[in-house]
Amino acid sequence: LTLDSSQNATFAGDILSTHAGNSTITVQSTNDNAILKINANSGGGGSAANQDPYLQFASANTVKANIHYDNTATDLIFQTNGTNTALTLDNSQNATFAGSVQLANTKNLQFVGASGDHARIVYTQGDGTTGDVWSHTFYQNSGVKGAIEFFATNESTADGNIRFKTGTTTRLTIG
């Protein structure tokens, strides 16, 4: 352990915090941002030159998940169940999901352009008391509203329809 004149500590080895209850390490600033910095020194001699910083989550000494930065690919990688990649964010901010993406009920998937134009995919479902009313809408707004809707008012009678709309006007219904 080295302690400099500004009271900054440098540790030559690992740091272990052990406590019978919850063990906590706190990084706190009294007047600005608090930053926990993980700095992997490039030039190491191990795998990938030991330059990928990791934040690991473990239980009973078994790694359960990782968040790590891949210096070679310049990707931020989220891993679960050990080292299974669940999500990769690349250096162009593109997201690659290894599995399905699920949104909570009444949540939309929206695409917003630089001009404010947007498109969204919307799913709605009734409460089940009316035969599971549901609707899938692909909605586009670029000065003129347009939509393609897939919907049903009663699942048990298979009364599904497809509607093509501009604004609030239905141009074509198939069903």
PDB file of N, CA and C in Angstrom, residues 50-140:
ATOM      1  N   ASN A  50      -4.354  -8.742 -22.244  1.00  0.00           N
ATOM      2  CA  ASN A  50      -4.912  -8.322 -20.948  1.00  0.00           C
ATOM      3  C   ASN A  50      -5.375  -6.876 -20.948  1.00  0.00           C
ATOM      4  N   GLN A  51      -6.094  -6.471 -21.978  1.00  0.00           N
ATOM      5  CA  GLN A  51      -6.491  -5.074 -22.041  1.00  0.00           C
ATOM      6  C   GLN A  51      -7.999  -4.837 -22.041  1.00  0.00           C
ATOM      7  N   ASP A  52      -8.780  -5.846 -21.754  1.00  0.00           N
ATOM      8  CA  ASP A  52     -10.232  -5.682 -21.723  1.00  0.00           C
ATOM      9  C   ASP A  52     -10.705  -5.488 -20.284  1.00  0.00           C
ATOM     10  N   PRO A  53     -11.233  -4.306 -19.939  1.00  0.00           N
ATOM     11  CA  PRO A  53     -11.747  -4.096 -18.586  1.00  0.00           C
ATOM     12  C   PRO A  53     -13.089  -4.815 -18.386  1.00  0.00           C
ATOM     13  N   TYR A  54     -13.264  -5.423 -17.235  1.00  0.00           N
ATOM     14  CA  TYR A  54     -14.458  -6.197 -16.895  1.00  0.00           C
ATOM     15  C   TYR A  54     -15.074  -5.703 -15.596  1.00  0.00           C
ATOM     16  N   LEU A  55     -16.389  -5.776 -15.532  1.00  0.00           N
ATOM     17  CA  LEU A  55     -17.118  -5.675 -14.283  1.00  0.00           C
ATOM     18  C   LEU A  55     -17.814  -7.016 -14.138  1.00  0.00           C
ATOM     19  N   GLN A  56     -17.425  -7.793 -13.137  1.00  0.00           N
ATOM     20  CA  GLN A  56     -17.964  -9.145 -12.977  1.00  0.00           C
ATOM     21  C   GLN A  56     -18.918  -9.227 -11.797  1.00  0.00           C
ATOM     22  N   PHE A  57     -19.929 -10.060 -11.968  1.00  0.00           N
ATOM     23  CA  PHE A  57     -20.900 -10.347 -10.916  1.00  0.00           C
ATOM     24  C   PHE A  57     -20.784 -11.833 -10.617  1.00  0.00           C
ATOM     25  N   ALA A  58     -20.497 -12.162  -9.361  1.00  0.00           N
ATOM     26  CA  ALA A  58     -20.271 -13.560  -8.994  1.00  0.00           C
ATOM     27  C   ALA A  58     -21.061 -13.910  -7.736  1.00  0.00           C
ATOM     28  N   SER A  59     -21.322 -15.197  -7.597  1.00  0.00           N
ATOM     29  CA  SER A  59     -21.952 -15.724  -6.403  1.00  0.00           C
ATOM     30  C   SER A  59     -21.234 -17.024  -6.061  1.00  0.00           C
ATOM     31  N   ALA A  60     -20.801 -17.158  -4.819  1.00  0.00           N
ATOM     32  CA  ALA A  60     -20.060 -18.334  -4.361  1.00  0.00           C
ATOM     33  C   ALA A  60     -18.852 -18.602  -5.282  1.00  0.00           C
ATOM     34  N   ASN A  61     -18.155 -17.534  -5.631  1.00  0.00           N
ATOM     35  CA  ASN A  61     -16.957 -17.585  -6.482  1.00  0.00           C
ATOM     36  C   ASN A  61     -17.215 -18.081  -7.895  1.00  0.00           C
ATOM     37  N   THR A  62     -18.467 -18.093  -8.340  1.00  0.00           N
ATOM     38  CA  THR A  62     -18.804 -18.475  -9.706  1.00  0.00           C
ATOM     39  C   THR A  62     -19.296 -17.229 -10.437  1.00  0.00           C
ATOM     40  N   VAL A  63     -18.646 -16.894 -11.548  1.00  0.00           N
ATOM     41  CA  VAL A  63     -19.046 -15.722 -12.321  1.00  0.00           C
ATOM     42  C   VAL A  63     -20.427 -15.977 -12.919  1.00  0.00           C
ATOM     43  N   LYS A  64     -21.363 -15.074 -12.638  1.00  0.00           N
ATOM     44  CA  LYS A  64     -22.736 -15.188 -13.128  1.00  0.00           C
ATOM     45  C   LYS A  64     -22.993 -14.258 -14.311  1.00  0.00           C
ATOM     46  N   ALA A  65     -22.288 -13.122 -14.361  1.00  0.00           N
ATOM     47  CA  ALA A  65     -22.497 -12.150 -15.429  1.00  0.00           C
ATOM     48  C   ALA A  65     -21.279 -11.244 -15.546  1.00  0.00           C
ATOM     49  N   ASN A  66     -21.133 -10.635 -16.720  1.00  0.00           N
ATOM     50  CA  ASN A  66     -20.038  -9.696 -16.986  1.00  0.00           C
ATOM     51  C   ASN A  66     -20.567  -8.510 -17.778  1.00  0.00           C
ATOM     52  N   ILE A  67     -19.974  -7.379 -17.556  1.00  0.00           N
ATOM     53  CA  ILE A  67     -20.054  -6.264 -18.486  1.00  0.00           C
ATOM     54  C   ILE A  67     -18.607  -5.983 -18.823  1.00  0.00           C
ATOM     55  N   HIS A  68     -18.266  -6.071 -20.094  1.00  0.00           N
ATOM     56  CA  HIS A  68     -16.866  -5.804 -20.416  1.00  0.00           C
ATOM     57  C   HIS A  68     -16.720  -5.075 -21.735  1.00  0.00           C
ATOM     58  N   TYR A  69     -15.611  -4.348 -21.827  1.00  0.00           N
ATOM     59  CA  TYR A  69     -15.284  -3.595 -23.028  1.00  0.00           C
ATOM     60  C   TYR A  69     -14.228  -4.370 -23.794  1.00  0.00           C
ATOM     61  N   ASP A  70     -14.548  -4.725 -25.024  1.00  0.00           N
ATOM     62  CA  ASP A  70     -13.622  -5.449 -25.887  1.00  0.00           C
ATOM     63  C   ASP A  70     -12.789  -4.427 -26.653  1.00  0.00           C
ATOM     64  N   ASN A  71     -11.528  -4.258 -26.253  1.00  0.00           N
ATOM     65  CA  ASN A  71     -10.656  -3.269 -26.884  1.00  0.00           C
ATOM     66  C   ASN A  71     -10.375  -3.576 -28.341  1.00  0.00           C
ATOM     67  N   THR A  72     -10.345  -4.835 -28.707  1.00  0.00           N
ATOM     68  CA  THR A  72     -10.048  -5.204 -30.093  1.00  0.00           C
ATOM     69  C   THR A  72     -11.211  -4.843 -31.006  1.00  0.00           C
ATOM     70  N   ALA A  73     -12.416  -5.236 -30.641  1.00  0.00           N
ATOM     71  CA  ALA A  73     -13.606  -4.959 -31.465  1.00  0.00           C
ATOM     72  C   ALA A  73     -14.226  -3.606 -31.132  1.00  0.00           C
ATOM     73  N   THR A  74     -13.794  -2.988 -30.053  1.00  0.00           N
ATOM     74  CA  THR A  74     -14.353  -1.741 -29.507  1.00  0.00           C
ATOM     75  C   THR A  74     -15.855  -1.866 -29.241  1.00  0.00           C
ATOM     76  N   ASP A  75     -16.252  -2.974 -28.635  1.00  0.00           N
ATOM     77  CA  ASP A  75     -17.643  -3.259 -28.279  1.00  0.00           C
ATOM     78  C   ASP A  75     -17.804  -3.275 -26.768  1.00  0.00           C
ATOM     79  N   LEU A  76     -18.986  -2.873 -26.300  1.00  0.00           N
ATOM     80  CA  LEU A  76     -19.369  -3.060 -24.908  1.00  0.00           C
ATOM     81  C   LEU A  76     -20.273  -4.278 -24.889  1.00  0.00           C
ATOM     82  N   ILE A  77     -19.905  -5.290 -24.103  1.00  0.00           N
ATOM     83  CA  ILE A  77     -20.571  -6.584 -24.144  1.00  0.00           C
ATOM     84  C   ILE A  77     -21.180  -6.910 -22.786  1.00  0.00           C
ATOM     85  N   PHE A  78     -22.453  -7.297 -22.799  1.00  0.00           N
ATOM     86  CA  PHE A  78     -23.160  -7.713 -21.594  1.00  0.00           C
ATOM     87  C   PHE A  78     -23.335  -9.225 -21.675  1.00  0.00           C
ATOM     88  N   GLN A  79     -22.849  -9.926 -20.670  1.00  0.00           N
ATOM     89  CA  GLN A  79     -22.921 -11.386 -20.658  1.00  0.00           C
ATOM     90  C   GLN A  79     -23.680 -11.858 -19.427  1.00  0.00           C
ATOM     91  N   THR A  80     -24.462 -12.923 -19.608  1.00  0.00           N
ATOM     92  CA  THR A  80     -25.197 -13.523 -18.502  1.00  0.00           C
ATOM     93  C   THR A  80     -24.887 -15.007 -18.459  1.00  0.00           C
ATOM     94  N   ASN A  81     -25.291 -15.634 -17.360  1.00  0.00           N
ATOM     95  CA  ASN A  81     -25.079 -17.074 -17.201  1.00  0.00           C
ATOM     96  C   ASN A  81     -23.617 -17.435 -17.461  1.00  0.00           C
ATOM     97  N   GLY A  82     -22.736 -16.716 -16.801  1.00  0.00           N
ATOM     98  CA  GLY A  82     -21.306 -16.921 -17.007  1.00  0.00           C
ATOM     99  C   GLY A  82     -20.789 -15.999 -18.089  1.00  0.00           C
ATOM    100  N   THR A  83     -20.493 -16.561 -19.251  1.00  0.00           N
ATOM    101  CA  THR A  83     -19.930 -15.744 -20.329  1.00  0.00           C
ATOM    102  C   THR A  83     -20.756 -15.821 -21.614  1.00  0.00           C
ATOM    103  N   ASN A  84     -22.057 -16.017 -21.507  1.00  0.00           N
ATOM    104  CA  ASN A  84     -22.923 -16.035 -22.685  1.00  0.00           C
ATOM    105  C   ASN A  84     -23.325 -14.610 -23.041  1.00  0.00           C
ATOM    106  N   THR A  85     -22.953 -14.171 -24.232  1.00  0.00           N
ATOM    107  CA  THR A  85     -23.241 -12.801 -24.642  1.00  0.00           C
ATOM    108  C   THR A  85     -24.737 -12.625 -24.865  1.00  0.00           C
ATOM    109  N   ALA A  86     -25.322 -11.647 -24.164  1.00  0.00           N
ATOM    110  CA  ALA A  86     -26.747 -11.328 -24.295  1.00  0.00           C
ATOM    111  C   ALA A  86     -26.945 -10.090 -25.172  1.00  0.00           C
ATOM    112  N   LEU A  87     -26.048  -9.115 -25.035  1.00  0.00           N
ATOM    113  CA  LEU A  87     -26.185  -7.853 -25.750  1.00  0.00           C
ATOM    114  C   LEU A  87     -24.804  -7.319 -26.075  1.00  0.00           C
ATOM    115  N   THR A  88     -24.634  -6.867 -27.313  1.00  0.00           N
ATOM    116  CA  THR A  88     -23.396  -6.217 -27.727  1.00  0.00           C
ATOM    117  C   THR A  88     -23.745  -4.842 -28.271  1.00  0.00           C
ATOM    118  N   LEU A  89     -23.094  -3.813 -27.749  1.00  0.00           N
ATOM    119  CA  LEU A  89     -23.213  -2.453 -28.268  1.00  0.00           C
ATOM    120  C   LEU A  89     -21.899  -2.145 -28.972  1.00  0.00           C
ATOM    121  N   ASP A  90     -21.966  -1.913 -30.293  1.00  0.00           N
ATOM    122  CA  ASP A  90     -20.724  -1.682 -31.024  1.00  0.00           C
ATOM    123  C   ASP A  90     -20.362  -0.201 -31.042  1.00  0.00           C
ATOM    124  N   ASN A  91     -19.233   0.117 -31.668  1.00  0.00           N
ATOM    125  CA  ASN A  91     -18.744   1.494 -31.638  1.00  0.00           C
ATOM    126  C   ASN A  91     -19.568   2.443 -32.506  1.00  0.00           C
ATOM    127  N   SER A  92     -20.559   1.943 -33.234  1.00  0.00           N
ATOM    128  CA  SER A  92     -21.494   2.783 -33.983  1.00  0.00           C
ATOM    129  C   SER A  92     -22.834   2.892 -33.258  1.00  0.00           C
ATOM    130  N   GLN A  93     -22.879   2.404 -32.031  1.00  0.00           N
ATOM    131  CA  GLN A  93     -24.063   2.376 -31.175  1.00  0.00           C
ATOM    132  C   GLN A  93     -25.156   1.466 -31.715  1.00  0.00           C
ATOM    133  N   ASN A  94     -24.774   0.472 -32.499  1.00  0.00           N
ATOM    134  CA  ASN A  94     -25.713  -0.558 -32.929  1.00  0.00           C
ATOM    135  C   ASN A  94     -25.794  -1.610 -31.833  1.00  0.00           C
ATOM    136  N   ALA A  95     -26.991  -2.093 -31.574  1.00  0.00           N
ATOM    137  CA  ALA A  95     -27.210  -3.109 -30.547  1.00  0.00           C
ATOM    138  C   ALA A  95     -27.519  -4.439 -31.213  1.00  0.00           C
ATOM    139  N   THR A  96     -26.838  -5.482 -30.769  1.00  0.00           N
ATOM    140  CA  THR A  96     -27.112  -6.826 -31.246  1.00  0.00           C
ATOM    141  C   THR A  96     -27.535  -7.665 -30.047  1.00  0.00           C
ATOM    142  N   PHE A  97     -28.755  -8.180 -30.105  1.00  0.00           N
ATOM    143  CA  PHE A  97     -29.293  -9.009 -29.038  1.00  0.00           C
ATOM    144  C   PHE A  97     -29.132 -10.471 -29.422  1.00  0.00           C
ATOM    145  N   ALA A  98     -28.706 -11.287 -28.484  1.00  0.00           N
ATOM    146  CA  ALA A  98     -28.532 -12.712 -28.749  1.00  0.00           C
ATOM    147  C   ALA A  98     -29.861 -13.456 -28.729  1.00  0.00           C
ATOM    148  N   GLY A  99     -30.860 -12.897 -28.090  1.00  0.00           N
ATOM    149  CA  GLY A  99     -32.166 -13.547 -27.988  1.00  0.00           C
ATOM    150  C   GLY A  99     -33.278 -12.582 -28.338  1.00  0.00           C
ATOM    151  N   SER A 100     -34.467 -12.898 -27.915  1.00  0.00           N
ATOM    152  CA  SER A 100     -35.643 -12.078 -28.191  1.00  0.00           C
ATOM    153  C   SER A 100     -35.631 -10.812 -27.356  1.00  0.00           C
ATOM    154  N   VAL A 101     -36.284  -9.799 -27.858  1.00  0.00           N
ATOM    155  CA  VAL A 101     -36.468  -8.556 -27.119  1.00  0.00           C
ATOM    156  C   VAL A 101     -37.940  -8.503 -26.726  1.00  0.00           C
ATOM    157  N   GLN A 102     -38.219  -8.416 -25.432  1.00  0.00           N
ATOM    158  CA  GLN A 102     -39.592  -8.380 -24.960  1.00  0.00           C
ATOM    159  C   GLN A 102     -39.854  -7.045 -24.288  1.00  0.00           C
ATOM    160  N   LEU A 103     -40.981  -6.439 -24.649  1.00  0.00           N
ATOM    161  CA  LEU A 103     -41.389  -5.175 -24.059  1.00  0.00           C
ATOM    162  C   LEU A 103     -42.592  -5.426 -23.162  1.00  0.00           C
ATOM    163  N   ALA A 104     -42.665  -4.677 -22.086  1.00  0.00           N
ATOM    164  CA  ALA A 104     -43.799  -4.805 -21.174  1.00  0.00           C
ATOM    165  C   ALA A 104     -45.079  -4.371 -21.880  1.00  0.00           C
ATOM    166  N   ASN A 105     -46.223  -4.833 -21.382  1.00  0.00           N
ATOM    167  CA  ASN A 105     -47.512  -4.486 -21.951  1.00  0.00           C
ATOM    168  C   ASN A 105     -47.631  -2.970 -22.094  1.00  0.00           C
ATOM    169  N   THR A 106     -48.193  -2.508 -23.158  1.00  0.00           N
ATOM    170  CA  THR A 106     -48.428  -1.105 -23.526  1.00  0.00           C
ATOM    171  C   THR A 106     -47.152  -0.353 -23.885  1.00  0.00           C
ATOM    172  N   LYS A 107     -46.021  -1.017 -24.020  1.00  0.00           N
ATOM    173  CA  LYS A 107     -44.787  -0.352 -24.443  1.00  0.00           C
ATOM    174  C   LYS A 107     -44.654  -0.465 -25.956  1.00  0.00           C
ATOM    175  N   ASN A 108     -44.053   0.541 -26.591  1.00  0.00           N
ATOM    176  CA  ASN A 108     -43.908   0.593 -28.036  1.00  0.00           C
ATOM    177  C   ASN A 108     -42.447   0.538 -28.416  1.00  0.00           C
ATOM    178  N   LEU A 109     -42.200   0.080 -29.614  1.00  0.00           N
ATOM    179  CA  LEU A 109     -40.872   0.132 -30.195  1.00  0.00           C
ATOM    180  C   LEU A 109     -40.900   1.299 -31.167  1.00  0.00           C
ATOM    181  N   GLN A 110     -40.083   2.330 -30.912  1.00  0.00           N
ATOM    182  CA  GLN A 110     -40.137   3.536 -31.715  1.00  0.00           C
ATOM    183  C   GLN A 110     -38.811   3.787 -32.412  1.00  0.00           C
ATOM    184  N   PHE A 111     -38.895   4.328 -33.612  1.00  0.00           N
ATOM    185  CA  PHE A 111     -37.740   4.696 -34.407  1.00  0.00           C
ATOM    186  C   PHE A 111     -37.892   6.190 -34.689  1.00  0.00           C
ATOM    187  N   VAL A 112     -36.933   7.002 -34.262  1.00  0.00           N
ATOM    188  CA  VAL A 112     -37.037   8.444 -34.409  1.00  0.00           C
ATOM    189  C   VAL A 112     -35.885   8.938 -35.271  1.00  0.00           C
ATOM    190  N   GLY A 113     -36.219   9.659 -36.342  1.00  0.00           N
ATOM    191  CA  GLY A 113     -35.211  10.232 -37.225  1.00  0.00           C
ATOM    192  C   GLY A 113     -34.739  11.579 -36.729  1.00  0.00           C
ATOM    193  N   ALA A 114     -33.677  12.090 -37.325  1.00  0.00           N
ATOM    194  CA  ALA A 114     -33.100  13.368 -36.924  1.00  0.00           C
ATOM    195  C   ALA A 114     -34.087  14.520 -37.085  1.00  0.00           C
ATOM    196  N   SER A 115     -34.992  14.426 -38.043  1.00  0.00           N
ATOM    197  CA  SER A 115     -35.957  15.505 -38.276  1.00  0.00           C
ATOM    198  C   SER A 115     -37.157  15.435 -37.342  1.00  0.00           C
ATOM    199  N   GLY A 116     -37.214  14.425 -36.512  1.00  0.00           N
ATOM    200  CA  GLY A 116     -38.349  14.242 -35.604  1.00  0.00           C
ATOM    201  C   GLY A 116     -39.390  13.301 -36.155  1.00  0.00           C
ATOM    202  N   ASP A 117     -39.270  12.952 -37.454  1.00  0.00           N
ATOM    203  CA  ASP A 117     -40.176  11.948 -38.015  1.00  0.00           C
ATOM    204  C   ASP A 117     -39.950  10.637 -37.275  1.00  0.00           C
ATOM    205  N   HIS A 118     -40.963   9.847 -37.204  1.00  0.00           N
ATOM    206  CA  HIS A 118     -40.816   8.611 -36.454  1.00  0.00           C
ATOM    207  C   HIS A 118     -41.706   7.512 -37.018  1.00  0.00           C
ATOM    208  N   ALA A 119     -41.356   6.328 -36.636  1.00  0.00           N
ATOM    209  CA  ALA A 119     -42.169   5.160 -36.926  1.00  0.00           C
ATOM    210  C   ALA A 119     -42.225   4.355 -35.648  1.00  0.00           C
ATOM    211  N   ARG A 120     -43.267   3.606 -35.464  1.00  0.00           N
ATOM    212  CA  ARG A 120     -43.335   2.769 -34.270  1.00  0.00           C
ATOM    213  C   ARG A 120     -44.114   1.508 -34.548  1.00  0.00           C
ATOM    214  N   ILE A 121     -43.814   0.501 -33.765  1.00  0.00           N
ATOM    215  CA  ILE A 121     -44.549  -0.752 -33.788  1.00  0.00           C
ATOM    216  C   ILE A 121     -45.258  -0.835 -32.443  1.00  0.00           C
ATOM    217  N   VAL A 122     -46.567  -0.948 -32.484  1.00  0.00           N
ATOM    218  CA  VAL A 122     -47.384  -0.894 -31.274  1.00  0.00           C
ATOM    219  C   VAL A 122     -48.153  -2.206 -31.132  1.00  0.00           C
ATOM    220  N   TYR A 123     -48.210  -2.729 -29.927  1.00  0.00           N
ATOM    221  CA  TYR A 123     -49.028  -3.903 -29.630  1.00  0.00           C
ATOM    222  C   TYR A 123     -49.953  -3.532 -28.482  1.00  0.00           C
ATOM    223  N   THR A 124     -51.234  -3.782 -28.648  1.00  0.00           N
ATOM    224  CA  THR A 124     -52.177  -3.570 -27.550  1.00  0.00           C
ATOM    225  C   THR A 124     -53.017  -4.830 -27.387  1.00  0.00           C
ATOM    226  N   GLN A 125     -53.416  -5.079 -26.175  1.00  0.00           N
ATOM    227  CA  GLN A 125     -54.233  -6.252 -25.880  1.00  0.00           C
ATOM    228  C   GLN A 125     -55.296  -5.850 -24.884  1.00  0.00           C
ATOM    229  N   GLY A 126     -56.508  -6.384 -25.087  1.00  0.00           N
ATOM    230  CA  GLY A 126     -57.610  -6.105 -24.167  1.00  0.00           C
ATOM    231  C   GLY A 126     -57.418  -6.820 -22.849  1.00  0.00           C
ATOM    232  N   ASP A 127     -58.391  -6.689 -22.005  1.00  0.00           N
ATOM    233  CA  ASP A 127     -58.301  -7.269 -20.665  1.00  0.00           C
ATOM    234  C   ASP A 127     -58.768  -8.716 -20.604  1.00  0.00           C
ATOM    235  N   GLY A 128     -59.141  -9.305 -21.728  1.00  0.00           N
ATOM    236  CA  GLY A 128     -59.576 -10.698 -21.739  1.00  0.00           C
ATOM    237  C   GLY A 128     -61.071 -10.869 -21.562  1.00  0.00           C
ATOM    238  N   THR A 129     -61.764  -9.841 -21.095  1.00  0.00           N
ATOM    239  CA  THR A 129     -63.198  -9.964 -20.872  1.00  0.00           C
ATOM    240  C   THR A 129     -63.981  -9.865 -22.178  1.00  0.00           C
ATOM    241  N   THR A 130     -63.350  -9.366 -23.244  1.00  0.00           N
ATOM    242  CA  THR A 130     -64.052  -9.216 -24.523  1.00  0.00           C
ATOM    243  C   THR A 130     -63.495 -10.177 -25.569  1.00  0.00           C
ATOM    244  N   GLY A 131     -62.912 -11.262 -25.141  1.00  0.00           N
ATOM    245  CA  GLY A 131     -62.399 -12.246 -26.083  1.00  0.00           C
ATOM    246  C   GLY A 131     -60.996 -11.940 -26.569  1.00  0.00           C
ATOM    247  N   ASP A 132     -60.174 -11.348 -25.726  1.00  0.00           N
ATOM    248  CA  ASP A 132     -58.783 -11.027 -26.062  1.00  0.00           C
ATOM    249  C   ASP A 132     -58.663 -10.141 -27.296  1.00  0.00           C
ATOM    250  N   VAL A 133     -59.151  -8.936 -27.199  1.00  0.00           N
ATOM    251  CA  VAL A 133     -58.994  -7.951 -28.262  1.00  0.00           C
ATOM    252  C   VAL A 133     -57.502  -7.627 -28.369  1.00  0.00           C
ATOM    253  N   TRP A 134     -56.989  -7.615 -29.594  1.00  0.00           N
ATOM    254  CA  TRP A 134     -55.575  -7.294 -29.756  1.00  0.00           C
ATOM    255  C   TRP A 134     -55.363  -6.532 -31.048  1.00  0.00           C
ATOM    256  N   SER A 135     -54.244  -5.833 -31.121  1.00  0.00           N
ATOM    257  CA  SER A 135     -53.917  -5.050 -32.305  1.00  0.00           C
ATOM    258  C   SER A 135     -52.405  -4.929 -32.422  1.00  0.00           C
ATOM    259  N   HIS A 136     -51.896  -5.097 -33.627  1.00  0.00           N
ATOM    260  CA  HIS A 136     -50.500  -4.823 -33.946  1.00  0.00           C
ATOM    261  C   HIS A 136     -50.533  -3.693 -34.957  1.00  0.00           C
ATOM    262  N   THR A 137     -49.844  -2.605 -34.695  1.00  0.00           N
ATOM    263  CA  THR A 137     -49.864  -1.464 -35.599  1.00  0.00           C
ATOM    264  C   THR A 137     -48.444  -1.087 -35.982  1.00  0.00           C
ATOM    265  N   PHE A 138     -48.221  -0.922 -37.264  1.00  0.00           N
ATOM    266  CA  PHE A 138     -46.980  -0.375 -37.775  1.00  0.00           C
ATOM    267  C   PHE A 138     -47.327   1.037 -38.223  1.00  0.00           C
ATOM    268  N   TYR A 139     -46.780   2.022 -37.547  1.00  0.00           N
ATOM    269  CA  TYR A 139     -47.214   3.397 -37.702  1.00  0.00           C
ATOM    270  C   TYR A 139     -46.044   4.218 -38.209  1.00  0.00           C
ATOM    271  N   GLN A 140     -46.298   5.055 -39.206  1.00  0.00           N
ATOM    272  CA  GLN A 140     -45.257   5.905 -39.764  1.00  0.00           C
ATOM    273  C   GLN A 140     -45.791   7.323 -39.849  1.00  0.00           C
TER     274      GLN A 140
END
